[in-house]
Amino acid sequence: MNELLNPASAAASAAASAAVVAASRLPPVHAAMDQFAVHQGELVVGGMPLSRLAERVGQTPFYALDRGLLRQRAASLRALLPAGIKLHYAMKANPMPAVVGLMAGLMDGIDVASGGELKVALDAGADPAEISFAGPGKRESELRQAVAAGVLINLESVREVGLLADIAAQLGLPARVAVRVNPDFELKGSGMKMGGGPKQFGVDVEAMPDLLGRIQSAGLAFEGFHLFAGSQNLKAESICEAQQKSYALAVRLAQDCAQPVRFLNLGGGFGIPYFPGERRLDLAPIADNLADIVERARSELPQAALVIELGRYLVGEAGIYVARVVDRKISRGQVFLVTDGGLHHHLSASGNFGQVVRKNYPVTVGNKAGSGPREQASVVGPLCTPLDLLADRMDLPQADVGDLVVVFQSGAYGASASPQGFLGHPACVEVLV
Ligand SMILES: *Cc1c(COP(=O)(O)O)cnc(C)c1O
C-alpha cells in the first residue's frame, strides 16, 4: 500500500499501476464472509465448531443463526445512526420465534405482515404499542386481531377504512392507523421495487387527500405515514435519495392532515452482499442523511417518531444454511456434491426467489474451511429438478460424503421463504446459537 501512496520511483509507480489494472481485470469474487471465525479448519458458529454444532442439532440440514452476530449488528447500527431514529425489525425476513424474541429486545419495534406474524411478535414479548402491521390484503379477521392487540395498522386501501371503523365501534377500541403511501418515485438500484408506479402496495399519493378525509370522518386514530420503496439495495446514495424524497413527501402530506403526524416510517431497503463483486453497504452517508432528516423534522414534524424498518440487513449475515454431502458424483468431468438439502429449504440460494439471473451465494465446506486442497464443484440437492442447485461450478474445499456444505448470508428469507413440502423430503431445523 505504501508504495502506491508514496512511490519511490517512476518505475515502482508504473509497476504498481500495472498491478492495479491487472487486479481490476480479475473476475469478481464474493465478499469475505469474515463474520464467522475458522478454527482448526472448522467454521465457528455461536462459539461452536460446525461439526459439533451439527451433532448438537441432531440432524442436517439446518439453519443456524449466531446470536452474538445479531447483537453486534444491532449495536453497530445504534452506534452509527442518530438517536432520533427508531429501529424496527421487519420479521418476515426471519420469523423464527427465538429470533423475534431476541430482536424484540434489541429493536424499538417489530413490523408484522400477517395475523400469524402478529401472534409470534406478541408471544415474543414485543410491546404492542411499537408493533406495526402492513400488507396489501389484510383480512377482516386480521384487522380485528390488530385492533384488539392495540397495534398500529399501516392502511393500504380505502376498503380498510370502512372495515376498521366498524371493528373499532364493535370492540370499543381505537383503530390506530398510519397510511402506507405508494410514492411517485422509485428506489433506484433496488433488488426488488415495492413503491412507485402502479403497485398493489399502499395507496397512491394522488389519492391521499381523499383517503385522509375518509380516515378523519371515520374517526380512526390517525398517526402518520409509512413509505417503503424497495429491498436489497447496496447503494448508499440511492437509499439516501429515497429517504429524502420520502421525508419531503410526508412533510407535504402533513399539510392535508387534521391531526399532527406522530409516526413516520421511512422504510429500509438496506442490502447485504450476496454475489461476486458486491460489497457491504456503506452506512456512514446514510447515518449523515438521517441526522439531517432528524434535524429538519424537529421543526417541520415536531411530534413525529422517525422509524426505519430493516429485515435482511439485521439478520441475513448472521445466518448459515448447512447441508450434508450424501453423494459425490462425477459427470463428464464435472464434480457434483449431492446434499440432503436444497431449494426446498433455501429457495433464494437456488436463485429462484425473485432473481432474474442465477448467481452463486457464497458457499464453503464448513468442516474443511482451512487451507486444504480445493477443486471446482457444483452443489446440488436431492430434488428431481435441475433448479435444485446451491452452487454452480464453484471453487470449493475438496469435499466427500459426510462433509458439511455451508451457504452463507442465509439468515434472511430462508426456511420460511422456501417450498418445504415440495417432493416430501424432511423439513429443516432452525437454531439460534
Ligand atoms: C419486506 C419488507 C421489509 C423488509 O425488507 P428487507 O429487504 O428484508 O429489509 C420492510 N418493510 C416492508 C413493508 C416490507 O414489505
Short mmCIF file of C-alpha atoms and ligand atoms in Angstrom, two decimals:
data_model
loop_
_atom_site.label_atom_id
_atom_site.label_comp_id
_atom_site.label_asym_id
_atom_site.label_seq_id
_atom_site.Cartn_x
_atom_site.Cartn_y
_atom_site.Cartn_z
CA MET A 1 0.00 0.00 0.00
CA ASN A 2 2.77 2.41 0.98
CA GLU A 3 4.46 2.22 -2.42
CA LEU A 4 1.15 3.15 -4.02
CA LEU A 5 0.67 6.19 -1.85
CA ASN A 6 4.28 7.32 -1.94
CA PRO A 7 6.11 5.81 -4.92
CA ALA A 8 9.88 5.59 -4.52
CA SER A 9 10.47 5.89 -8.25
CA ALA A 10 8.66 6.24 -11.57
CA ALA A 11 9.36 2.54 -12.25
CA ALA A 12 7.76 1.45 -8.98
CA SER A 13 4.79 3.66 -9.75
CA ALA A 14 4.36 2.18 -13.24
CA ALA A 15 4.63 -1.37 -11.86
CA ALA A 16 2.08 -0.57 -9.20
CA SER A 17 -0.48 0.85 -11.66
CA ALA A 18 0.04 -2.19 -13.91
CA ALA A 19 -0.79 -4.36 -10.87
CA VAL A 20 -3.93 -2.31 -10.20
CA VAL A 21 -5.06 -2.70 -13.80
CA ALA A 22 -4.39 -6.46 -13.67
CA ALA A 23 -6.33 -6.76 -10.42
CA SER A 24 -9.31 -4.96 -11.90
CA ARG A 25 -9.37 -7.50 -14.76
CA LEU A 26 -9.69 -10.48 -12.39
CA PRO A 27 -13.18 -11.97 -12.20
CA PRO A 28 -15.15 -10.52 -9.26
CA VAL A 29 -15.13 -12.63 -6.10
CA HIS A 30 -17.52 -12.95 -3.19
CA ALA A 31 -17.03 -10.55 -0.30
CA ALA A 32 -15.11 -12.29 2.51
CA MET A 33 -17.55 -13.95 4.90
CA ASP A 34 -15.33 -12.82 7.75
CA GLN A 35 -18.16 -12.57 10.26
CA PHE A 36 -17.54 -16.24 11.13
CA ALA A 37 -14.17 -17.34 12.51
CA VAL A 38 -12.41 -20.50 11.33
CA HIS A 39 -10.68 -22.62 13.96
CA GLN A 40 -8.62 -25.70 13.03
CA GLY A 41 -10.37 -25.88 9.68
CA GLU A 42 -13.86 -25.63 11.17
CA LEU A 43 -16.23 -22.72 10.82
CA VAL A 44 -17.21 -21.45 14.28
CA VAL A 45 -20.87 -20.57 14.82
CA GLY A 46 -22.09 -19.17 18.12
CA GLY A 47 -18.75 -20.20 19.65
CA MET A 48 -19.06 -23.83 18.50
CA PRO A 49 -17.16 -25.71 15.75
CA LEU A 50 -19.57 -26.61 12.96
CA SER A 51 -19.23 -30.42 13.25
CA ARG A 52 -20.07 -30.29 16.93
CA LEU A 53 -22.97 -27.93 16.26
CA ALA A 54 -24.32 -30.42 13.70
CA GLU A 55 -24.20 -33.14 16.38
CA ARG A 56 -25.92 -30.83 18.84
CA VAL A 57 -28.68 -30.02 16.36
CA GLY A 58 -29.09 -33.76 15.75
CA GLN A 59 -29.76 -33.59 12.02
CA THR A 60 -28.89 -31.93 8.78
CA PRO A 61 -30.00 -29.82 7.01
CA PHE A 62 -30.35 -26.91 9.40
CA TYR A 63 -30.15 -23.16 9.61
CA ALA A 64 -28.04 -21.66 12.38
CA LEU A 65 -28.15 -18.02 13.44
CA ASP A 66 -25.38 -16.60 15.56
CA ARG A 67 -26.83 -14.64 18.48
CA GLY A 68 -23.59 -12.71 19.00
CA LEU A 69 -23.62 -11.51 15.39
CA LEU A 70 -27.25 -10.39 15.69
CA ARG A 71 -26.36 -8.38 18.81
CA GLN A 72 -23.27 -6.92 17.10
CA ARG A 73 -25.24 -5.78 14.07
CA ALA A 74 -27.89 -4.12 16.23
CA ALA A 75 -25.23 -2.42 18.37
CA SER A 76 -23.25 -1.10 15.40
CA LEU A 77 -26.42 0.35 13.83
CA ARG A 78 -27.29 2.06 17.11
CA ALA A 79 -23.78 3.46 17.39
CA LEU A 80 -23.84 4.88 13.85
CA LEU A 81 -27.39 6.11 13.34
CA PRO A 82 -28.69 9.23 15.11
CA ALA A 83 -30.52 8.67 18.40
CA GLY A 84 -33.66 10.25 16.93
CA ILE A 85 -34.19 7.27 14.60
CA LYS A 86 -36.17 4.29 15.87
CA LEU A 87 -35.21 0.88 14.54
CA HIS A 88 -37.84 -1.71 13.66
CA TYR A 89 -37.34 -5.34 12.74
CA ALA A 90 -39.39 -6.46 9.72
CA MET A 91 -39.88 -10.03 10.90
CA LYS A 92 -40.82 -11.55 7.55
CA ALA A 93 -37.06 -11.71 6.93
CA ASN A 94 -36.80 -14.34 9.67
CA PRO A 95 -39.90 -15.15 11.71
CA MET A 96 -38.25 -17.89 13.85
CA PRO A 97 -39.73 -17.25 17.32
CA ALA A 98 -36.36 -17.28 19.11
CA VAL A 99 -35.02 -14.69 16.65
CA VAL A 100 -38.09 -12.48 17.00
CA GLY A 101 -37.73 -12.75 20.78
CA LEU A 102 -34.12 -11.60 20.62
CA MET A 103 -34.91 -8.79 18.15
CA ALA A 104 -37.85 -7.60 20.26
CA GLY A 105 -35.31 -6.86 22.97
CA LEU A 106 -32.75 -5.25 20.66
CA MET A 107 -35.01 -3.13 18.44
CA ASP A 108 -37.57 -0.41 19.18
CA GLY A 109 -40.39 -2.20 17.42
CA ILE A 110 -41.45 -5.09 15.20
CA ASP A 111 -43.13 -4.87 11.78
CA VAL A 112 -45.51 -7.71 11.02
CA ALA A 113 -47.18 -8.60 7.75
CA SER A 114 -49.93 -11.02 8.77
CA GLY A 115 -52.07 -12.13 11.69
CA GLY A 116 -49.73 -15.11 12.05
CA GLU A 117 -46.67 -12.88 12.38
CA LEU A 118 -48.57 -10.67 14.81
CA LYS A 119 -49.08 -13.68 17.08
CA VAL A 120 -45.37 -14.54 17.01
CA ALA A 121 -44.40 -10.93 17.80
CA LEU A 122 -46.83 -10.73 20.71
CA ASP A 123 -45.71 -14.14 22.01
CA ALA A 124 -42.12 -12.89 21.81
CA GLY A 125 -42.99 -10.10 24.20
CA ALA A 126 -42.90 -7.18 21.75
CA ASP A 127 -44.70 -4.07 23.05
CA PRO A 128 -47.99 -3.81 21.07
CA ALA A 129 -47.61 -0.01 21.07
CA GLU A 130 -44.45 -0.49 18.97
CA ILE A 131 -45.74 -3.14 16.55
CA SER A 132 -46.91 -2.07 13.11
CA PHE A 133 -48.87 -4.20 10.67
CA ALA A 134 -48.52 -3.73 6.89
CA GLY A 135 -49.74 -5.84 3.97
CA PRO A 136 -51.87 -5.36 0.86
CA GLY A 137 -54.69 -7.83 1.56
CA LYS A 138 -55.47 -7.77 5.25
CA ARG A 139 -58.43 -9.99 6.05
CA GLU A 140 -61.17 -8.72 8.35
CA SER A 141 -60.13 -11.27 11.00
CA GLU A 142 -56.57 -9.94 10.88
CA LEU A 143 -57.74 -6.35 11.27
CA ARG A 144 -59.82 -7.39 14.31
CA GLN A 145 -56.75 -9.08 15.83
CA ALA A 146 -54.72 -5.93 15.24
CA VAL A 147 -57.29 -3.57 16.79
CA ALA A 148 -57.75 -5.88 19.78
CA ALA A 149 -53.97 -6.05 20.25
CA GLY A 150 -53.65 -2.26 20.03
CA VAL A 151 -51.00 -2.25 17.29
CA LEU A 152 -50.52 0.37 14.57
CA ILE A 153 -52.11 -0.64 11.27
CA ASN A 154 -50.49 0.56 8.06
CA LEU A 155 -53.57 1.20 5.92
CA GLU A 156 -53.10 0.06 2.34
CA SER A 157 -56.57 0.51 0.86
CA VAL A 158 -59.77 2.55 1.09
CA ARG A 159 -61.54 -0.71 1.94
CA GLU A 160 -59.65 -0.94 5.22
CA VAL A 161 -61.02 2.45 6.38
CA GLY A 162 -64.63 1.25 6.50
CA LEU A 163 -63.75 -2.13 7.98
CA LEU A 164 -61.64 -0.56 10.72
CA ALA A 165 -64.35 1.97 11.61
CA ASP A 166 -66.82 -0.92 12.12
CA ILE A 167 -64.32 -3.02 14.08
CA ALA A 168 -63.35 -0.11 16.33
CA ALA A 169 -67.03 0.57 17.08
CA GLN A 170 -67.76 -3.11 17.78
CA LEU A 171 -64.76 -3.58 20.06
CA GLY A 172 -64.97 -0.15 21.70
CA LEU A 173 -61.27 0.37 20.97
CA PRO A 174 -59.38 2.91 18.88
CA ALA A 175 -58.12 1.79 15.47
CA ARG A 176 -54.57 3.18 15.29
CA VAL A 177 -53.60 3.79 11.67
CA ALA A 178 -50.77 5.11 9.54
CA VAL A 179 -51.19 5.35 5.79
CA ARG A 180 -48.83 3.40 3.58
CA VAL A 181 -48.17 5.69 0.65
CA ASN A 182 -47.28 4.46 -2.81
CA PRO A 183 -45.00 7.35 -3.74
CA ASP A 184 -44.42 8.86 -7.15
CA PHE A 185 -40.75 7.81 -7.16
CA GLU A 186 -38.82 4.52 -7.09
CA LEU A 187 -35.83 3.31 -5.08
CA LYS A 188 -33.06 3.25 -7.69
CA GLY A 189 -30.81 0.20 -7.84
CA SER A 190 -33.08 -1.89 -5.67
CA GLY A 191 -33.20 -5.68 -5.89
CA MET A 192 -36.98 -5.54 -5.55
CA LYS A 193 -39.06 -2.38 -6.08
CA MET A 194 -42.08 -2.02 -3.84
CA GLY A 195 -43.10 1.57 -4.42
CA GLY A 196 -43.52 3.95 -7.35
CA GLY A 197 -45.57 3.27 -10.49
CA PRO A 198 -48.64 1.03 -10.33
CA LYS A 199 -48.32 -1.20 -7.25
CA GLN A 200 -50.51 -3.42 -5.07
CA PHE A 201 -48.82 -1.87 -2.02
CA GLY A 202 -50.08 1.21 -0.25
CA VAL A 203 -52.32 3.94 -1.63
CA ASP A 204 -51.19 6.16 -4.50
CA VAL A 205 -50.05 9.57 -3.37
CA GLU A 206 -52.59 11.14 -5.78
CA ALA A 207 -55.45 9.53 -3.80
CA MET A 208 -54.15 10.74 -0.47
CA PRO A 209 -56.33 13.87 0.12
CA ASP A 210 -59.49 11.78 -0.37
CA LEU A 211 -58.21 8.96 1.86
CA LEU A 212 -57.14 11.30 4.66
CA GLY A 213 -60.62 12.88 4.57
CA ARG A 214 -62.23 9.46 4.89
CA ILE A 215 -59.98 8.49 7.80
CA GLN A 216 -60.95 11.71 9.55
CA SER A 217 -64.70 11.20 9.07
CA ALA A 218 -64.48 7.53 10.07
CA GLY A 219 -62.94 8.56 13.38
CA LEU A 220 -59.83 6.40 13.05
CA ALA A 221 -56.84 7.29 15.21
CA PHE A 222 -54.53 8.66 12.53
CA GLU A 223 -50.84 8.62 13.48
CA GLY A 224 -48.84 9.18 10.30
CA PHE A 225 -47.26 7.69 7.21
CA HIS A 226 -45.36 4.62 6.04
CA LEU A 227 -43.22 4.62 2.92
CA PHE A 228 -41.34 1.59 1.70
CA ALA A 229 -39.63 1.94 -1.64
CA GLY A 230 -37.82 -1.38 -2.04
CA SER A 231 -35.48 -4.05 -0.81
CA GLN A 232 -31.87 -5.29 -1.13
CA ASN A 233 -30.11 -2.05 -2.05
CA LEU A 234 -26.32 -1.77 -1.75
CA LYS A 235 -26.07 1.85 -2.98
CA ALA A 236 -25.99 4.28 -0.09
CA GLU A 237 -26.76 7.23 -2.33
CA SER A 238 -29.96 5.62 -3.66
CA ILE A 239 -31.13 4.87 -0.13
CA CYS A 240 -30.38 8.46 0.95
CA GLU A 241 -32.26 9.80 -2.04
CA ALA A 242 -35.31 7.63 -1.28
CA GLN A 243 -35.23 8.71 2.38
CA GLN A 244 -35.06 12.40 1.44
CA LYS A 245 -37.89 12.07 -1.06
CA SER A 246 -39.99 10.07 1.42
CA TYR A 247 -39.42 12.66 4.11
CA ALA A 248 -40.29 15.56 1.78
CA LEU A 249 -43.43 13.76 0.68
CA ALA A 250 -44.51 13.21 4.28
CA VAL A 251 -43.99 16.89 5.09
CA ARG A 252 -46.12 17.78 2.06
CA LEU A 253 -48.87 15.30 3.05
CA ALA A 254 -48.84 16.50 6.66
CA GLN A 255 -50.37 19.76 5.40
CA ASP A 256 -53.53 17.83 4.46
CA CYS A 257 -53.81 16.14 7.86
CA ALA A 258 -56.28 17.23 10.51
CA GLN A 259 -54.12 15.61 13.22
CA PRO A 260 -50.38 16.04 13.75
CA VAL A 261 -48.07 13.40 12.28
CA ARG A 262 -46.80 11.32 15.19
CA PHE A 263 -45.25 8.46 13.24
CA LEU A 264 -43.19 8.44 10.08
CA ASN A 265 -41.74 5.18 8.79
CA LEU A 266 -39.14 5.97 6.12
CA GLY A 267 -38.73 2.34 5.04
CA GLY A 268 -35.45 0.48 4.78
CA GLY A 269 -34.09 -1.45 1.87
CA PHE A 270 -30.56 -1.87 3.26
CA GLY A 271 -28.94 -4.75 1.37
CA ILE A 272 -26.21 -7.28 2.12
CA PRO A 273 -23.63 -8.65 -0.34
CA TYR A 274 -24.60 -11.99 -1.83
CA PHE A 275 -22.91 -12.23 -5.19
CA PRO A 276 -19.42 -11.84 -6.66
CA GLY A 277 -18.46 -8.20 -6.99
CA GLU A 278 -20.91 -6.94 -4.32
CA ARG A 279 -19.61 -5.05 -1.30
CA ARG A 280 -21.08 -4.28 2.09
CA LEU A 281 -23.28 -1.18 2.28
CA ASP A 282 -21.52 1.97 3.46
CA LEU A 283 -23.64 3.18 6.38
CA ALA A 284 -21.78 6.45 7.05
CA PRO A 285 -23.57 8.52 4.37
CA ILE A 286 -26.91 7.03 5.42
CA ALA A 287 -26.24 8.00 9.04
CA ASP A 288 -25.43 11.58 7.96
CA ASN A 289 -28.52 11.71 5.81
CA LEU A 290 -30.76 10.52 8.64
CA ALA A 291 -29.18 13.02 11.02
CA ASP A 292 -30.11 15.76 8.55
CA ILE A 293 -33.70 14.50 8.41
CA VAL A 294 -33.94 14.25 12.21
CA GLU A 295 -32.74 17.84 12.46
CA ARG A 296 -35.29 19.15 9.94
CA ALA A 297 -38.12 17.13 11.49
CA ARG A 298 -37.57 18.97 14.79
CA SER A 299 -39.31 21.99 13.30
CA GLU A 300 -41.25 20.50 10.35
CA LEU A 301 -42.78 17.40 12.03
CA PRO A 302 -42.11 18.10 15.71
CA GLN A 303 -44.31 15.32 17.09
CA ALA A 304 -43.21 12.56 14.73
CA ALA A 305 -41.29 9.47 15.79
CA LEU A 306 -38.99 8.66 12.86
CA VAL A 307 -38.63 4.96 12.11
CA ILE A 308 -36.67 2.82 9.69
CA GLU A 309 -37.61 -0.82 9.20
CA LEU A 310 -34.99 -3.41 8.37
CA GLY A 311 -35.23 -7.13 7.81
CA ARG A 312 -32.46 -8.71 5.78
CA TYR A 313 -29.78 -6.25 6.93
CA LEU A 314 -30.34 -7.17 10.59
CA VAL A 315 -30.37 -10.96 10.29
CA GLY A 316 -29.06 -12.02 6.87
CA GLU A 317 -25.34 -12.08 7.55
CA ALA A 318 -25.74 -13.80 10.94
CA GLY A 319 -27.17 -17.00 9.48
CA ILE A 320 -25.89 -20.03 7.59
CA TYR A 321 -27.61 -23.00 5.99
CA VAL A 322 -25.89 -26.35 6.50
CA ALA A 323 -26.44 -29.50 4.43
CA ARG A 324 -24.51 -32.77 4.44
CA VAL A 325 -22.95 -34.34 1.36
CA VAL A 326 -24.72 -37.67 0.69
CA ASP A 327 -23.06 -38.47 -2.62
CA ARG A 328 -20.17 -37.30 -4.73
CA LYS A 329 -20.63 -37.86 -8.43
CA ILE A 330 -18.58 -37.03 -11.46
CA SER A 331 -20.44 -36.45 -14.70
CA ARG A 332 -18.32 -35.93 -17.78
CA GLY A 333 -15.55 -34.45 -15.71
CA GLN A 334 -17.73 -32.18 -13.57
CA VAL A 335 -17.89 -32.81 -9.81
CA PHE A 336 -21.35 -32.83 -8.19
CA LEU A 337 -21.73 -32.80 -4.42
CA VAL A 338 -25.25 -34.10 -3.80
CA THR A 339 -26.51 -32.94 -0.40
CA ASP A 340 -29.51 -33.67 1.81
CA GLY A 341 -30.59 -30.03 1.48
CA GLY A 342 -31.61 -27.85 -1.41
CA LEU A 343 -34.12 -25.42 -2.84
CA HIS A 344 -36.97 -26.85 -0.76
CA HIS A 345 -35.26 -25.29 2.30
CA HIS A 346 -33.35 -22.48 0.64
CA LEU A 347 -35.15 -21.23 -2.43
CA SER A 348 -33.22 -17.96 -2.60
CA ALA A 349 -29.78 -19.65 -2.68
CA SER A 350 -31.00 -21.74 -5.62
CA GLY A 351 -31.68 -18.48 -7.47
CA ASN A 352 -35.44 -18.92 -7.68
CA PHE A 353 -36.66 -16.28 -5.21
CA GLY A 354 -37.05 -13.25 -7.43
CA GLN A 355 -33.61 -13.35 -9.09
CA VAL A 356 -33.51 -12.62 -12.81
CA VAL A 357 -30.12 -14.24 -13.42
CA ARG A 358 -28.93 -17.09 -11.22
CA LYS A 359 -25.68 -16.36 -9.35
CA ASN A 360 -23.91 -18.31 -6.62
CA TYR A 361 -24.37 -17.36 -2.99
CA PRO A 362 -21.12 -17.57 -1.01
CA VAL A 363 -20.63 -21.26 -0.20
CA THR A 364 -17.92 -23.29 1.55
CA VAL A 365 -17.37 -26.69 3.09
CA GLY A 366 -17.68 -25.73 6.74
CA ASN A 367 -15.69 -28.60 8.25
CA LYS A 368 -12.87 -28.11 5.74
CA ALA A 369 -12.72 -24.32 5.75
CA GLY A 370 -8.95 -24.21 6.39
CA SER A 371 -6.22 -24.28 3.78
CA GLY A 372 -6.67 -27.81 2.39
CA PRO A 373 -6.98 -28.85 -1.28
CA ARG A 374 -9.63 -27.19 -3.40
CA GLU A 375 -11.49 -28.12 -6.57
CA GLN A 376 -14.27 -26.87 -8.79
CA ALA A 377 -17.58 -28.48 -7.83
CA SER A 378 -21.32 -27.96 -8.08
CA VAL A 379 -23.51 -28.41 -5.02
CA VAL A 380 -26.98 -29.79 -5.72
CA GLY A 381 -29.90 -31.05 -3.66
CA PRO A 382 -31.92 -34.27 -3.75
CA LEU A 383 -34.87 -32.92 -5.74
CA CYS A 384 -35.70 -34.17 -9.21
CA THR A 385 -35.27 -30.80 -10.89
CA PRO A 386 -32.20 -29.05 -12.30
CA LEU A 387 -33.34 -25.93 -10.40
CA ASP A 388 -32.15 -27.62 -7.21
CA LEU A 389 -28.70 -26.06 -7.39
CA LEU A 390 -26.92 -24.44 -4.42
CA ALA A 391 -23.56 -23.79 -6.10
CA ASP A 392 -22.79 -23.86 -9.80
CA ARG A 393 -19.16 -24.85 -10.60
CA MET A 394 -17.61 -23.03 -7.66
CA ASP A 395 -14.09 -23.18 -6.33
CA LEU A 396 -14.60 -25.09 -3.05
CA PRO A 397 -12.62 -27.07 -0.49
CA GLN A 398 -12.45 -30.65 -1.79
CA ALA A 399 -15.37 -32.48 -0.18
CA ASP A 400 -16.62 -36.01 0.25
CA VAL A 401 -19.63 -37.86 1.60
CA GLY A 402 -20.35 -36.72 5.18
CA ASP A 403 -18.88 -33.24 4.82
CA LEU A 404 -20.91 -30.16 5.68
CA VAL A 405 -21.71 -27.68 2.92
CA VAL A 406 -22.40 -24.18 4.23
CA VAL A 407 -24.32 -21.44 2.44
CA PHE A 408 -23.53 -18.04 3.94
CA GLN A 409 -25.82 -14.95 4.01
CA SER A 410 -28.72 -17.24 4.87
CA GLY A 411 -30.22 -15.59 7.95
CA ALA A 412 -32.98 -13.86 5.94
CA TYR A 413 -35.60 -15.27 3.56
CA GLY A 414 -34.54 -18.86 4.26
CA ALA A 415 -36.79 -21.62 5.61
CA SER A 416 -39.96 -19.53 5.76
CA ALA A 417 -39.47 -18.37 2.17
CA SER A 418 -38.99 -21.88 0.74
CA PRO A 419 -41.37 -24.61 -0.50
CA GLN A 420 -40.60 -27.19 2.19
CA GLY A 421 -43.36 -29.57 1.08
CA PHE A 422 -42.03 -29.92 -2.46
CA LEU A 423 -41.06 -33.58 -3.06
CA GLY A 424 -41.73 -34.68 0.52
CA HIS A 425 -38.20 -34.57 1.93
CA PRO A 426 -37.75 -33.95 5.67
CA ALA A 427 -38.07 -30.39 6.98
CA CYS A 428 -35.00 -28.49 8.09
CA VAL A 429 -34.35 -27.35 11.64
CA GLU A 430 -33.57 -23.78 12.71
CA VAL A 431 -31.40 -22.96 15.69
CA LEU A 432 -30.24 -19.75 17.35
CA VAL A 433 -26.79 -20.33 18.81
C1 LIG B 1 -40.19 -6.94 3.28
C2 LIG B 1 -40.40 -5.67 3.91
C3 LIG B 1 -39.39 -5.11 4.73
C4 LIG B 1 -38.07 -5.77 4.92
O1 LIG B 1 -37.30 -5.74 3.78
P1 LIG B 1 -35.76 -6.16 3.85
O2 LIG B 1 -35.27 -6.06 2.47
O3 LIG B 1 -35.71 -7.55 4.39
O4 LIG B 1 -35.08 -5.22 4.77
C5 LIG B 1 -39.67 -3.92 5.34
N1 LIG B 1 -40.85 -3.30 5.18
C6 LIG B 1 -41.84 -3.80 4.42
C7 LIG B 1 -43.10 -3.06 4.28
C8 LIG B 1 -41.65 -4.98 3.76
O5 LIG B 1 -42.62 -5.49 2.98
#
